[in-house]
CSV table of C-alpha atoms in Angstrom, one decimal:
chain,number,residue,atom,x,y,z
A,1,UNK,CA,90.7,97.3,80.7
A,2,UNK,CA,92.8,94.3,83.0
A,3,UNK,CA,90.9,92.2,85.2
A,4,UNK,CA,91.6,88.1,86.0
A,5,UNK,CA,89.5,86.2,84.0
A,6,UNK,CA,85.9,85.3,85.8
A,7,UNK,CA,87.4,81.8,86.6
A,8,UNK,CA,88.3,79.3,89.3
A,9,UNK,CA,91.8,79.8,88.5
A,10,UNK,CA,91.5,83.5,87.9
A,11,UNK,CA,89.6,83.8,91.5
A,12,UNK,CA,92.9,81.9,92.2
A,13,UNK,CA,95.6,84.3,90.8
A,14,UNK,CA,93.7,87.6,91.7
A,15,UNK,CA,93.6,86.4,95.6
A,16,UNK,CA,97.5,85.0,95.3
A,17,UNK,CA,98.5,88.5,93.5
A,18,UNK,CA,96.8,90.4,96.0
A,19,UNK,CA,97.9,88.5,99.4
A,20,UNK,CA,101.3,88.4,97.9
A,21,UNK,CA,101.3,92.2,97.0
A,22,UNK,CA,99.7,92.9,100.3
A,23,UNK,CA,102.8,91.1,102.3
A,24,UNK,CA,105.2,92.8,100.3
A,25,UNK,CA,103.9,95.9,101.7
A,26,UNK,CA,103.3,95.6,104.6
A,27,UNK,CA,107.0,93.6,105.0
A,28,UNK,CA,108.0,97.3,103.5
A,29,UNK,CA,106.1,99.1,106.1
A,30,UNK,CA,107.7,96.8,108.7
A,31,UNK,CA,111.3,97.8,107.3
A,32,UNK,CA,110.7,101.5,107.2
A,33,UNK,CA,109.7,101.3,110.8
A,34,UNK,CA,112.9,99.9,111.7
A,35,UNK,CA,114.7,102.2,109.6
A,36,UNK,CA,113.3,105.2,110.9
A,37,UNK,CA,113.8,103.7,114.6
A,38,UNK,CA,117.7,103.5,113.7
A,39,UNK,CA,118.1,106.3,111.7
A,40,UNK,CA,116.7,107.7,115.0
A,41,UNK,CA,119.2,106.1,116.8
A,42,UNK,CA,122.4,106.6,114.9
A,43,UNK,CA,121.2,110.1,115.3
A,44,UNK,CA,121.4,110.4,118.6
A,45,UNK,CA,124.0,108.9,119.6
A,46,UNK,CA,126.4,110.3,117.0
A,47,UNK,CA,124.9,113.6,118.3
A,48,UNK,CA,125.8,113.3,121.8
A,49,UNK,CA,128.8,111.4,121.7
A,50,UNK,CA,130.8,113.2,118.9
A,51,UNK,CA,130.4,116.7,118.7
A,52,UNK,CA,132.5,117.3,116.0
A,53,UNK,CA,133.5,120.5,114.3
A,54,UNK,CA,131.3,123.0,112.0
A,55,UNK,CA,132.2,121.1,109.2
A,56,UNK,CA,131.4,117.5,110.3
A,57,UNK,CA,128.3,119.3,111.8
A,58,UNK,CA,127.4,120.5,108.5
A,59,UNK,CA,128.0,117.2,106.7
A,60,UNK,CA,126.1,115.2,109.3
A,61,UNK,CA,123.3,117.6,108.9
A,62,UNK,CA,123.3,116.9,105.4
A,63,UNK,CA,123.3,113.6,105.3
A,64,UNK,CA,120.6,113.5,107.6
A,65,UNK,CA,118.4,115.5,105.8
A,66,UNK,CA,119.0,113.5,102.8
A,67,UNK,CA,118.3,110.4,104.8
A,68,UNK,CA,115.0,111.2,106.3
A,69,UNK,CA,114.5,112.5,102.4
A,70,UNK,CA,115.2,109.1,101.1
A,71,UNK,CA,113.2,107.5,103.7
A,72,UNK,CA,109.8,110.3,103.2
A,73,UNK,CA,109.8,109.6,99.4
A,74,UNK,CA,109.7,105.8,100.5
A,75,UNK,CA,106.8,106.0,103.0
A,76,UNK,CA,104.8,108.1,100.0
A,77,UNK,CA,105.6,105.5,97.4
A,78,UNK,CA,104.7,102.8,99.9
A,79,UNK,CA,101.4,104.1,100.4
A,80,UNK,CA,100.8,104.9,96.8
A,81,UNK,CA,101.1,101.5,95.7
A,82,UNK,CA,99.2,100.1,98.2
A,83,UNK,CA,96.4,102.5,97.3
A,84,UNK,CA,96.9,101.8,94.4
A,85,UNK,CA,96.2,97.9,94.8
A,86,UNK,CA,93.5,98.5,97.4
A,87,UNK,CA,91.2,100.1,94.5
A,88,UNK,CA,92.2,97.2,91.7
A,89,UNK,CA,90.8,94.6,93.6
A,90,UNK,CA,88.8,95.8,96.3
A,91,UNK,CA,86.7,99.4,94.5
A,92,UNK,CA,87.2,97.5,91.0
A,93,UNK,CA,85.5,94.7,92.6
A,94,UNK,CA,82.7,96.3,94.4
A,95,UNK,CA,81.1,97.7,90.4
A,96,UNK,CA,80.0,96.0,87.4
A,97,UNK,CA,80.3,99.4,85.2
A,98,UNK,CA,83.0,99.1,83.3
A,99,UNK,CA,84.1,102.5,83.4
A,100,UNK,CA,84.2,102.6,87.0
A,101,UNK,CA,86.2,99.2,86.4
A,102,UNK,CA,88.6,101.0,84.5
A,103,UNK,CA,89.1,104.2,86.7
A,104,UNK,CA,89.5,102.3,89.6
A,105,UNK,CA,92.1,99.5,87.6
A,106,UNK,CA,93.5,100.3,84.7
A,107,UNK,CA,93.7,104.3,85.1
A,108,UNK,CA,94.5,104.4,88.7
A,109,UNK,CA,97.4,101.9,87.5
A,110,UNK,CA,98.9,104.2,85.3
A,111,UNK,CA,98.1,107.5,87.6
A,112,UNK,CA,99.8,105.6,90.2
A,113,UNK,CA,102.7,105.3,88.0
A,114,UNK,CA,103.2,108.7,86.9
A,115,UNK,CA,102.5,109.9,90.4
A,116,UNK,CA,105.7,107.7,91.6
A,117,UNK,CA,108.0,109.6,89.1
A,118,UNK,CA,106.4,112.8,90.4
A,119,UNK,CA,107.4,111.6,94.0
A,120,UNK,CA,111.0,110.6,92.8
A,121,UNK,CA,111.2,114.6,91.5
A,122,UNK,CA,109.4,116.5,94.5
A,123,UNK,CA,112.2,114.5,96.9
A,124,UNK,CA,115.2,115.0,94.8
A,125,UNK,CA,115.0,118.2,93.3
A,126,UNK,CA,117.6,120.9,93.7
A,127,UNK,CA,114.5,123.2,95.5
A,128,UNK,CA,113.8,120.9,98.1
């Protein structure tokens, strides 16, 4: 089982890691709100001022949909990790058991991880 060490400068590191890890995501969440508002954007205007043919319809199309894939599987992974950081220092924190210490740290670390490859798959597989 991880945790910081039960000292001054472990009280130290485990609020620094988690503030820093915390505006890291939310600087992410910040970006994918502008990217969504341009993709959006580039969207619309491409679509009413260039018609285009079938064929640059169908490629547009395409790279649309993989856009807004890209973007989905970022949003998911976002929130996963920041789950996933919520319950190592804020459930972890709340118990003295150290097997509900472990579920919520060092388990839900390694879930979290595994669920992120899953994530990658679901978005880029040939089905989808």
């Amino acid at each position: 089982m991880w945790a910081f060490s039960k000292t001054p400068c472990g009280h130290i590191l485990s609020v620094v890691d988690f503030y820093g890890v915390l505006i890291v995501s939310i600087l992410i969440l910040l970006f994918d709100c502008i990217t969504i508002i341009c993709l959006r954007a580039k969207h619309a205007s491409v679509k009413s001022h260039n018609p285009g043919t079938t064929h640059t319809n169908v490629a547009r199309q395409r790279r649309q949909k993989m856009e807004s894939r890209f973007f989905k599987q970022a949003l998911c992974e976002n929130a996963l990790f920041i789950f996933q950081h919520v319950s190592f220092y804020r459930i972890g924190s709340l118990t003295e058991n150290h097997w509900a210490k472990f579920v919520a740290g060092t388990l839900l670390w390694e879930l979290c991880h595994a669920l992120d490859g899953i994530i990658v798959a679901v978005f880029h597989s040939r089905i989808s």
